[in-house]
């Protein structure tokens, strides 16, 4: 996301005339496919004096956005991370975009992780094209890659074919529709007529492309005319190609080689001529504060303001920066807007660090992003992106709307962070700053959850995986000067009585003056899991005066909450008061509370009390090929496999199991290994069950 760099070193921000003059394009692909390299070269092709970074770019961990002017259009390019730990950033990029360039390597093919990324696009109905990279590597094969695309993705057809020199370098592309060669062998891109062999290669693939395009045409006679030998005008084919891409069911393929410039103009031309404008896309669902759907939201610069914060970051010079997508209306500096955030309402539960809020704020300066820089911007119209400064209350996924008609945009589907890590500050000074720093990180990153565990008293960060955690810890240290380290994650266990037993609590202190006197006899018996704690009074004859019965119950419940043997709360027991003694002067409420606690402690020992551990219900979605490996891994985690069922997608299954919570802290990482990066799972605490004896002994030693 762009920072507060000096805008005087860059060309002025592009100014779209309206939504039809905007193209929002997200670049998606697996790590190492060349996605960020393509982003750099596309920006460099449209921004004079801006050179692409040399060598392989560092791994992307967040969105990078650049707004460039191209033939009268504003093209907002959005580079996304390919690592699975940052799928939340990818989904944010999809919300900001209207179409996608999916980058795959001809040398590496399409693996399970690549297919999952493609499914992310399919899930939101994103129009997309495929850019095939790494064509200059010896093991690359463009034809095989296209064939694999058709098998895995669907109707994928090349718009261009790559042309190599005598070695492996890609020096030109053969245009199938225009039947021209775009030659970069001289260092400059030159359009020329094809040679005989090149023309033959074009004709061999052109028919299949044209037939696939005109199948999407609204002109029912076009295919018949073509099959009868009529020549279809290029403009007609381009218009039908635009319609075909817009269906999100036809995927043009473009070979690229950024190092030689091949494919850059071809990609940009495809974006300009065939990708939909924001006006052609359906906006997300928008609600009123009362929960009613606002069905009249449209991509109209003159309509009421509806915008969404796509990403939030902090800049040391200008403070909080918000990348905003405007869906309706226009956003200007100094506007006063309604800021609404109700993330918990959509995920179904409260989220620590993401309080529901409705505020009014004045919009700070607007910027047009250019990767690591920003240029001043006077207005962001419907369909456009802008960086907004100094929105102190706005968080990622919040809605900006007009004060006259507050609105709430339904956020994109957020991935659930399932990898917990307990942390603590290294010093007292770090501890003082940690709470504020974590609060700011949570506001920026909706894929991070923060938990202050009430029982273990640990600060737990729920992350997407080790790479995500590494980034979060680096931000804590670099931005906020807070150094933390991880510590073993403690599990919130429970104690329970496993057999009927009894105990006597005798609290007698009489040494002159007002003393303390209380004796009570308690019987304890186990109940079924989930039954809770019951207290029964069976005192006869008034051995415990009526006014102290409640004191015994209060003392017993307090001690059960603190634990009787290992310091964990006691659950699923019935405590019965059977007898006791009192003194007419020295007995008191506190004395009987203490006596009840002593009775429970006397009854508790390793023979009468066992430890319980939390058990989670998990549902793991994996390909059929690895179901056996997943089930074997679950058994190694003391899990109980309940069964499997077919997933919605052919060739995939859902494995249902119950697994001890303590065995799941690294499961997101290990599942990736077992499933070759394609498995996903959900977890939900189900119940408590007995901790194995050996682990229980170890736990008692540590306690």
PDB file of C-alpha atoms in Angstrom, residues 334-574:
ATOM      1  CA  UNK A 334     -12.620  17.497   3.991  1.00  0.00           C
ATOM      2  CA  UNK A 335     -15.925  15.652   3.478  1.00  0.00           C
ATOM      3  CA  UNK A 336     -17.530  14.564   6.754  1.00  0.00           C
ATOM      4  CA  UNK A 337     -18.521  10.920   6.418  1.00  0.00           C
ATOM      5  CA  UNK A 338     -20.251   8.283   8.505  1.00  0.00           C
ATOM      6  CA  UNK A 339     -17.847   5.463   9.447  1.00  0.00           C
ATOM      7  CA  UNK A 340     -19.535   2.181  10.328  1.00  0.00           C
ATOM      8  CA  UNK A 341     -17.921  -1.061  11.470  1.00  0.00           C
ATOM      9  CA  UNK A 342     -19.960  -4.081  12.573  1.00  0.00           C
ATOM     10  CA  UNK A 343     -17.683  -7.009  11.758  1.00  0.00           C
ATOM     11  CA  UNK A 344     -19.007  -9.124  14.619  1.00  0.00           C
ATOM     12  CA  UNK A 345     -22.509  -8.870  13.165  1.00  0.00           C
ATOM     13  CA  UNK A 346     -21.407 -10.648  10.003  1.00  0.00           C
ATOM     14  CA  UNK A 347     -19.090 -13.294  11.497  1.00  0.00           C
ATOM     15  CA  UNK A 348     -21.682 -14.197  14.135  1.00  0.00           C
ATOM     16  CA  UNK A 349     -19.723 -13.444  17.309  1.00  0.00           C
ATOM     17  CA  UNK A 350     -17.903 -10.592  19.020  1.00  0.00           C
ATOM     18  CA  UNK A 351     -14.286 -10.086  17.993  1.00  0.00           C
ATOM     19  CA  UNK A 352     -11.791  -8.764  20.513  1.00  0.00           C
ATOM     20  CA  UNK A 353     -10.199  -5.639  19.082  1.00  0.00           C
ATOM     21  CA  UNK A 354     -12.990  -5.090  16.529  1.00  0.00           C
ATOM     22  CA  UNK A 355     -15.671  -3.261  18.473  1.00  0.00           C
ATOM     23  CA  UNK A 356     -18.886  -2.370  16.700  1.00  0.00           C
ATOM     24  CA  UNK A 357     -18.852   1.363  16.091  1.00  0.00           C
ATOM     25  CA  UNK A 358     -20.538   4.213  14.253  1.00  0.00           C
ATOM     26  CA  UNK A 359     -18.619   7.472  14.039  1.00  0.00           C
ATOM     27  CA  UNK A 360     -18.414  10.639  12.012  1.00  0.00           C
ATOM     28  CA  UNK A 361     -15.042  11.721  10.659  1.00  0.00           C
ATOM     29  CA  UNK A 362     -13.609  14.345   8.364  1.00  0.00           C
ATOM     30  CA  UNK A 363     -11.800  12.920   5.372  1.00  0.00           C
ATOM     31  CA  UNK A 364      -8.139  13.863   5.166  1.00  0.00           C
ATOM     32  CA  UNK A 365      -6.097  14.300   1.974  1.00  0.00           C
ATOM     33  CA  UNK A 366      -6.777  11.799  -0.818  1.00  0.00           C
ATOM     34  CA  UNK A 367      -3.977  10.066  -2.644  1.00  0.00           C
ATOM     35  CA  UNK A 368      -3.649   8.088  -5.843  1.00  0.00           C
ATOM     36  CA  UNK A 369      -1.483   5.034  -5.064  1.00  0.00           C
ATOM     37  CA  UNK A 370       1.653   4.274  -7.068  1.00  0.00           C
ATOM     38  CA  UNK A 371       3.126   1.219  -5.340  1.00  0.00           C
ATOM     39  CA  UNK A 372       5.331   2.741  -2.613  1.00  0.00           C
ATOM     40  CA  UNK A 373       4.322   6.321  -3.419  1.00  0.00           C
ATOM     41  CA  UNK A 374       1.208   8.468  -3.469  1.00  0.00           C
ATOM     42  CA  UNK A 375       0.084  11.471  -5.506  1.00  0.00           C
ATOM     43  CA  UNK A 376      -2.534  14.058  -4.522  1.00  0.00           C
ATOM     44  CA  UNK A 377      -6.053  13.362  -5.701  1.00  0.00           C
ATOM     45  CA  UNK A 378      -8.970  15.814  -5.675  1.00  0.00           C
ATOM     46  CA  UNK A 379     -11.810  13.313  -5.870  1.00  0.00           C
ATOM     47  CA  UNK A 380     -12.457   9.569  -5.983  1.00  0.00           C
ATOM     48  CA  UNK A 381     -15.540   8.845  -8.091  1.00  0.00           C
ATOM     49  CA  UNK A 382     -17.690   5.739  -7.991  1.00  0.00           C
ATOM     50  CA  UNK A 383     -15.635   2.757  -9.133  1.00  0.00           C
ATOM     51  CA  UNK A 384     -12.261   4.302  -8.295  1.00  0.00           C
ATOM     52  CA  UNK A 385      -9.681   3.559  -5.583  1.00  0.00           C
ATOM     53  CA  UNK A 386      -8.009   6.111  -3.337  1.00  0.00           C
ATOM     54  CA  UNK A 387      -5.755   6.274  -0.302  1.00  0.00           C
ATOM     55  CA  UNK A 388      -7.384   8.307   2.474  1.00  0.00           C
ATOM     56  CA  UNK A 389      -5.276   9.850   5.239  1.00  0.00           C
ATOM     57  CA  UNK A 390      -6.154  10.425   8.881  1.00  0.00           C
ATOM     58  CA  UNK A 391      -9.298   8.364   9.287  1.00  0.00           C
ATOM     59  CA  UNK A 392      -8.612   7.628  12.932  1.00  0.00           C
ATOM     60  CA  UNK A 393     -11.650   5.386  13.545  1.00  0.00           C
ATOM     61  CA  UNK A 394     -11.862   3.516  10.236  1.00  0.00           C
ATOM     62  CA  UNK A 395     -10.652  -0.088  10.205  1.00  0.00           C
ATOM     63  CA  UNK A 396     -10.282  -2.635   7.431  1.00  0.00           C
ATOM     64  CA  UNK A 397     -13.723  -3.677   6.084  1.00  0.00           C
ATOM     65  CA  UNK A 398     -15.462  -0.588   7.563  1.00  0.00           C
ATOM     66  CA  UNK A 399     -17.948   1.388   5.481  1.00  0.00           C
ATOM     67  CA  UNK A 400     -17.772   5.100   4.628  1.00  0.00           C
ATOM     68  CA  UNK A 401     -21.105   6.660   3.725  1.00  0.00           C
ATOM     69  CA  UNK A 402     -22.914   9.969   3.715  1.00  0.00           C
ATOM     70  CA  UNK A 403     -24.204  11.361   7.005  1.00  0.00           C
ATOM     71  CA  UNK A 404     -27.630  11.763   5.450  1.00  0.00           C
ATOM     72  CA  UNK A 405     -27.875   8.071   4.520  1.00  0.00           C
ATOM     73  CA  UNK A 406     -25.602   5.878   6.648  1.00  0.00           C
ATOM     74  CA  UNK A 407     -24.854   2.495   5.113  1.00  0.00           C
ATOM     75  CA  UNK A 408     -23.076  -0.751   5.936  1.00  0.00           C
ATOM     76  CA  UNK A 409     -21.404  -2.848   3.227  1.00  0.00           C
ATOM     77  CA  UNK A 410     -21.386  -6.589   3.836  1.00  0.00           C
ATOM     78  CA  UNK A 411     -17.674  -7.436   4.127  1.00  0.00           C
ATOM     79  CA  UNK A 412     -15.943 -10.002   1.984  1.00  0.00           C
ATOM     80  CA  UNK A 413     -15.706 -13.565   3.331  1.00  0.00           C
ATOM     81  CA  UNK A 414     -12.953 -13.476   5.927  1.00  0.00           C
ATOM     82  CA  UNK A 415     -10.729 -16.525   6.428  1.00  0.00           C
ATOM     83  CA  UNK A 416     -10.709 -17.885   9.957  1.00  0.00           C
ATOM     84  CA  UNK A 417      -7.283 -17.666  11.665  1.00  0.00           C
ATOM     85  CA  UNK A 418      -6.753 -21.113  13.177  1.00  0.00           C
ATOM     86  CA  UNK A 419      -3.091 -21.036  14.200  1.00  0.00           C
ATOM     87  CA  UNK A 420      -2.774 -19.813  17.829  1.00  0.00           C
ATOM     88  CA  UNK A 421       0.451 -18.477  19.342  1.00  0.00           C
ATOM     89  CA  UNK A 422       0.857 -17.245  22.923  1.00  0.00           C
ATOM     90  CA  UNK A 423       3.185 -14.275  23.329  1.00  0.00           C
ATOM     91  CA  UNK A 424       4.570 -12.114  26.113  1.00  0.00           C
ATOM     92  CA  UNK A 425       6.546  -8.888  26.170  1.00  0.00           C
ATOM     93  CA  UNK A 426      10.255  -9.158  26.911  1.00  0.00           C
ATOM     94  CA  UNK A 427      10.353  -6.207  29.275  1.00  0.00           C
ATOM     95  CA  UNK A 428       8.085  -4.079  31.441  1.00  0.00           C
ATOM     96  CA  UNK A 429       8.406  -1.166  29.044  1.00  0.00           C
ATOM     97  CA  UNK A 430       7.415  -3.433  26.141  1.00  0.00           C
ATOM     98  CA  UNK A 431       4.459  -4.712  28.171  1.00  0.00           C
ATOM     99  CA  UNK A 432       3.146  -1.177  28.588  1.00  0.00           C
ATOM    100  CA  UNK A 433       3.226  -0.608  24.812  1.00  0.00           C
ATOM    101  CA  UNK A 434       2.044  -4.068  23.752  1.00  0.00           C
ATOM    102  CA  UNK A 435      -1.698  -3.536  24.299  1.00  0.00           C
ATOM    103  CA  UNK A 436      -1.817  -0.385  22.159  1.00  0.00           C
ATOM    104  CA  UNK A 437       0.362  -1.935  19.437  1.00  0.00           C
ATOM    105  CA  UNK A 438      -1.813  -5.053  19.235  1.00  0.00           C
ATOM    106  CA  UNK A 439      -4.952  -2.935  19.058  1.00  0.00           C
ATOM    107  CA  UNK A 440      -3.537  -1.098  16.041  1.00  0.00           C
ATOM    108  CA  UNK A 441      -2.466  -4.313  14.339  1.00  0.00           C
ATOM    109  CA  UNK A 442      -5.939  -5.801  14.763  1.00  0.00           C
ATOM    110  CA  UNK A 443      -7.486  -2.677  13.211  1.00  0.00           C
ATOM    111  CA  UNK A 444      -5.256  -3.140  10.160  1.00  0.00           C
ATOM    112  CA  UNK A 445      -5.465  -6.910   9.739  1.00  0.00           C
ATOM    113  CA  UNK A 446      -8.885  -8.567   9.920  1.00  0.00           C
ATOM    114  CA  UNK A 447      -7.290 -12.017   9.505  1.00  0.00           C
ATOM    115  CA  UNK A 448      -5.624 -11.651  12.903  1.00  0.00           C
ATOM    116  CA  UNK A 449      -7.515 -12.286  16.119  1.00  0.00           C
ATOM    117  CA  UNK A 450      -6.361 -11.240  19.569  1.00  0.00           C
ATOM    118  CA  UNK A 451      -7.467 -13.092  22.686  1.00  0.00           C
ATOM    119  CA  UNK A 452      -6.797 -12.379  26.348  1.00  0.00           C
ATOM    120  CA  UNK A 453      -7.533 -15.807  27.760  1.00  0.00           C
ATOM    121  CA  UNK A 454      -9.373 -15.438  31.061  1.00  0.00           C
ATOM    122  CA  UNK A 455      -8.242 -18.815  32.440  1.00  0.00           C
ATOM    123  CA  UNK A 456      -4.666 -19.230  31.248  1.00  0.00           C
ATOM    124  CA  UNK A 457      -3.973 -15.475  31.479  1.00  0.00           C
ATOM    125  CA  UNK A 458      -2.109 -15.587  28.185  1.00  0.00           C
ATOM    126  CA  UNK A 459      -2.197 -13.147  25.284  1.00  0.00           C
ATOM    127  CA  UNK A 460      -2.942 -15.292  22.234  1.00  0.00           C
ATOM    128  CA  UNK A 461      -2.591 -14.215  18.618  1.00  0.00           C
ATOM    129  CA  UNK A 462      -4.715 -16.269  16.237  1.00  0.00           C
ATOM    130  CA  UNK A 463      -2.932 -16.163  12.891  1.00  0.00           C
ATOM    131  CA  UNK A 464      -3.124 -17.756   9.449  1.00  0.00           C
ATOM    132  CA  UNK A 465       0.218 -19.535   9.848  1.00  0.00           C
ATOM    133  CA  UNK A 466       3.944 -19.061  10.535  1.00  0.00           C
ATOM    134  CA  UNK A 467       4.544 -16.593   7.695  1.00  0.00           C
ATOM    135  CA  UNK A 468       1.661 -14.433   8.916  1.00  0.00           C
ATOM    136  CA  UNK A 469       2.989 -14.589  12.490  1.00  0.00           C
ATOM    137  CA  UNK A 470       6.465 -13.609  11.319  1.00  0.00           C
ATOM    138  CA  UNK A 471       5.060 -10.503   9.619  1.00  0.00           C
ATOM    139  CA  UNK A 472       2.993  -9.534  12.678  1.00  0.00           C
ATOM    140  CA  UNK A 473       5.946  -9.842  15.069  1.00  0.00           C
ATOM    141  CA  UNK A 474       8.145  -7.849  12.694  1.00  0.00           C
ATOM    142  CA  UNK A 475       5.543  -5.070  12.559  1.00  0.00           C
ATOM    143  CA  UNK A 476       5.316  -4.996  16.344  1.00  0.00           C
ATOM    144  CA  UNK A 477       9.062  -4.458  16.603  1.00  0.00           C
ATOM    145  CA  UNK A 478       9.666  -2.183  13.607  1.00  0.00           C
ATOM    146  CA  UNK A 479       6.590   0.058  13.829  1.00  0.00           C
ATOM    147  CA  UNK A 480       5.875   0.139  17.526  1.00  0.00           C
ATOM    148  CA  UNK A 481       9.197  -0.790  19.127  1.00  0.00           C
ATOM    149  CA  UNK A 482       7.702  -3.747  20.976  1.00  0.00           C
ATOM    150  CA  UNK A 483       9.700  -6.962  21.280  1.00  0.00           C
ATOM    151  CA  UNK A 484       7.808 -10.126  22.161  1.00  0.00           C
ATOM    152  CA  UNK A 485       8.552 -13.815  22.218  1.00  0.00           C
ATOM    153  CA  UNK A 486       6.382 -16.877  21.938  1.00  0.00           C
ATOM    154  CA  UNK A 487       5.661 -19.119  24.898  1.00  0.00           C
ATOM    155  CA  UNK A 488       4.064 -22.564  25.178  1.00  0.00           C
ATOM    156  CA  UNK A 489       0.324 -22.425  24.666  1.00  0.00           C
ATOM    157  CA  UNK A 490      -1.502 -23.546  27.799  1.00  0.00           C
ATOM    158  CA  UNK A 491      -4.722 -25.502  27.563  1.00  0.00           C
ATOM    159  CA  UNK A 492      -7.658 -24.619  29.793  1.00  0.00           C
ATOM    160  CA  UNK A 493      -8.308 -27.985  31.451  1.00  0.00           C
ATOM    161  CA  UNK A 494     -11.042 -29.019  33.858  1.00  0.00           C
ATOM    162  CA  UNK A 495     -11.159 -31.280  36.916  1.00  0.00           C
ATOM    163  CA  UNK A 496     -13.954 -33.634  37.804  1.00  0.00           C
ATOM    164  CA  UNK A 497     -14.657 -36.231  40.474  1.00  0.00           C
ATOM    165  CA  UNK A 498     -14.725 -39.757  39.042  1.00  0.00           C
ATOM    166  CA  UNK A 499     -16.230 -41.620  42.000  1.00  0.00           C
ATOM    167  CA  UNK A 500     -18.438 -41.046  44.965  1.00  0.00           C
ATOM    168  CA  UNK A 501     -16.506 -39.769  47.957  1.00  0.00           C
ATOM    169  CA  UNK A 502     -16.889 -37.600  51.036  1.00  0.00           C
ATOM    170  CA  UNK A 503     -14.966 -35.036  52.982  1.00  0.00           C
ATOM    171  CA  UNK A 504     -15.160 -33.179  56.250  1.00  0.00           C
ATOM    172  CA  UNK A 505     -14.288 -29.546  56.529  1.00  0.00           C
ATOM    173  CA  UNK A 506     -13.452 -28.371  60.035  1.00  0.00           C
ATOM    174  CA  UNK A 507     -12.671 -24.692  60.492  1.00  0.00           C
ATOM    175  CA  UNK A 508     -12.226 -24.023  64.223  1.00  0.00           C
ATOM    176  CA  UNK A 509     -10.244 -21.140  65.688  1.00  0.00           C
ATOM    177  CA  UNK A 510     -10.981 -20.341  69.328  1.00  0.00           C
ATOM    178  CA  UNK A 511      -8.229 -18.567  71.233  1.00  0.00           C
ATOM    179  CA  UNK A 512     -10.119 -16.078  73.322  1.00  0.00           C
ATOM    180  CA  UNK A 513     -12.519 -13.461  72.144  1.00  0.00           C
ATOM    181  CA  UNK A 514     -14.701 -13.881  69.069  1.00  0.00           C
ATOM    182  CA  UNK A 515     -13.551 -17.055  67.258  1.00  0.00           C
ATOM    183  CA  UNK A 516     -14.463 -19.014  64.106  1.00  0.00           C
ATOM    184  CA  UNK A 517     -16.340 -22.285  64.158  1.00  0.00           C
ATOM    185  CA  UNK A 518     -17.824 -24.330  61.320  1.00  0.00           C
ATOM    186  CA  UNK A 519     -17.906 -28.036  60.514  1.00  0.00           C
ATOM    187  CA  UNK A 520     -19.560 -29.530  57.453  1.00  0.00           C
ATOM    188  CA  UNK A 521     -19.749 -32.963  55.879  1.00  0.00           C
ATOM    189  CA  UNK A 522     -19.997 -33.110  52.089  1.00  0.00           C
ATOM    190  CA  UNK A 523     -20.639 -35.994  49.738  1.00  0.00           C
ATOM    191  CA  UNK A 524     -19.424 -35.587  46.158  1.00  0.00           C
ATOM    192  CA  UNK A 525     -20.522 -37.677  43.188  1.00  0.00           C
ATOM    193  CA  UNK A 526     -19.805 -37.409  39.445  1.00  0.00           C
ATOM    194  CA  UNK A 527     -22.431 -36.354  36.918  1.00  0.00           C
ATOM    195  CA  UNK A 528     -22.674 -36.791  33.165  1.00  0.00           C
ATOM    196  CA  UNK A 529     -20.514 -34.588  30.916  1.00  0.00           C
ATOM    197  CA  UNK A 530     -22.065 -31.190  30.519  1.00  0.00           C
ATOM    198  CA  UNK A 531     -24.309 -31.452  33.583  1.00  0.00           C
ATOM    199  CA  UNK A 532     -22.496 -28.665  35.443  1.00  0.00           C
ATOM    200  CA  UNK A 533     -22.421 -28.303  39.239  1.00  0.00           C
ATOM    201  CA  UNK A 534     -25.326 -29.166  41.510  1.00  0.00           C
ATOM    202  CA  UNK A 535     -25.651 -28.449  45.235  1.00  0.00           C
ATOM    203  CA  UNK A 536     -28.062 -30.419  47.424  1.00  0.00           C
ATOM    204  CA  UNK A 537     -28.988 -29.780  51.065  1.00  0.00           C
ATOM    205  CA  UNK A 538     -29.783 -32.950  53.060  1.00  0.00           C
ATOM    206  CA  UNK A 539     -29.136 -31.654  56.534  1.00  0.00           C
ATOM    207  CA  UNK A 540     -31.633 -32.885  59.136  1.00  0.00           C
ATOM    208  CA  UNK A 541     -32.109 -31.794  62.716  1.00  0.00           C
ATOM    209  CA  UNK A 542     -30.642 -28.342  62.223  1.00  0.00           C
ATOM    210  CA  UNK A 543     -27.007 -29.410  62.677  1.00  0.00           C
ATOM    211  CA  UNK A 544     -26.174 -26.636  60.231  1.00  0.00           C
ATOM    212  CA  UNK A 545     -28.424 -23.632  60.863  1.00  0.00           C
ATOM    213  CA  UNK A 546     -30.541 -22.580  57.898  1.00  0.00           C
ATOM    214  CA  UNK A 547     -28.825 -19.219  57.588  1.00  0.00           C
ATOM    215  CA  UNK A 548     -25.500 -20.982  56.878  1.00  0.00           C
ATOM    216  CA  UNK A 549     -26.703 -23.436  54.205  1.00  0.00           C
ATOM    217  CA  UNK A 550     -26.179 -20.782  51.525  1.00  0.00           C
ATOM    218  CA  UNK A 551     -22.717 -20.092  52.977  1.00  0.00           C
ATOM    219  CA  UNK A 552     -21.741 -23.751  52.481  1.00  0.00           C
ATOM    220  CA  UNK A 553     -22.987 -23.651  48.879  1.00  0.00           C
ATOM    221  CA  UNK A 554     -21.158 -20.409  48.187  1.00  0.00           C
ATOM    222  CA  UNK A 555     -17.899 -21.745  49.625  1.00  0.00           C
ATOM    223  CA  UNK A 556     -18.217 -25.023  47.723  1.00  0.00           C
ATOM    224  CA  UNK A 557     -18.900 -23.340  44.383  1.00  0.00           C
ATOM    225  CA  UNK A 558     -16.015 -20.899  44.915  1.00  0.00           C
ATOM    226  CA  UNK A 559     -13.578 -23.737  45.625  1.00  0.00           C
ATOM    227  CA  UNK A 560     -14.837 -25.775  42.666  1.00  0.00           C
ATOM    228  CA  UNK A 561     -14.243 -22.768  40.404  1.00  0.00           C
ATOM    229  CA  UNK A 562     -10.629 -22.562  41.625  1.00  0.00           C
ATOM    230  CA  UNK A 563      -9.997 -26.323  41.496  1.00  0.00           C
ATOM    231  CA  UNK A 564      -9.369 -28.918  44.169  1.00  0.00           C
ATOM    232  CA  UNK A 565      -6.201 -30.702  43.059  1.00  0.00           C
ATOM    233  CA  UNK A 566      -4.441 -29.121  40.034  1.00  0.00           C
ATOM    234  CA  UNK A 567      -5.899 -25.650  39.988  1.00  0.00           C
ATOM    235  CA  UNK A 568      -8.461 -26.133  37.201  1.00  0.00           C
ATOM    236  CA  UNK A 569     -12.222 -25.551  37.580  1.00  0.00           C
ATOM    237  CA  UNK A 570     -14.254 -28.593  38.640  1.00  0.00           C
ATOM    238  CA  UNK A 571     -17.232 -29.515  36.464  1.00  0.00           C
ATOM    239  CA  UNK A 572     -20.029 -32.077  36.328  1.00  0.00           C
ATOM    240  CA  UNK A 573     -20.389 -32.932  40.029  1.00  0.00           C
ATOM    241  CA  UNK A 574     -23.115 -33.001  42.653  1.00  0.00           C
TER     242      UNK A 574
END
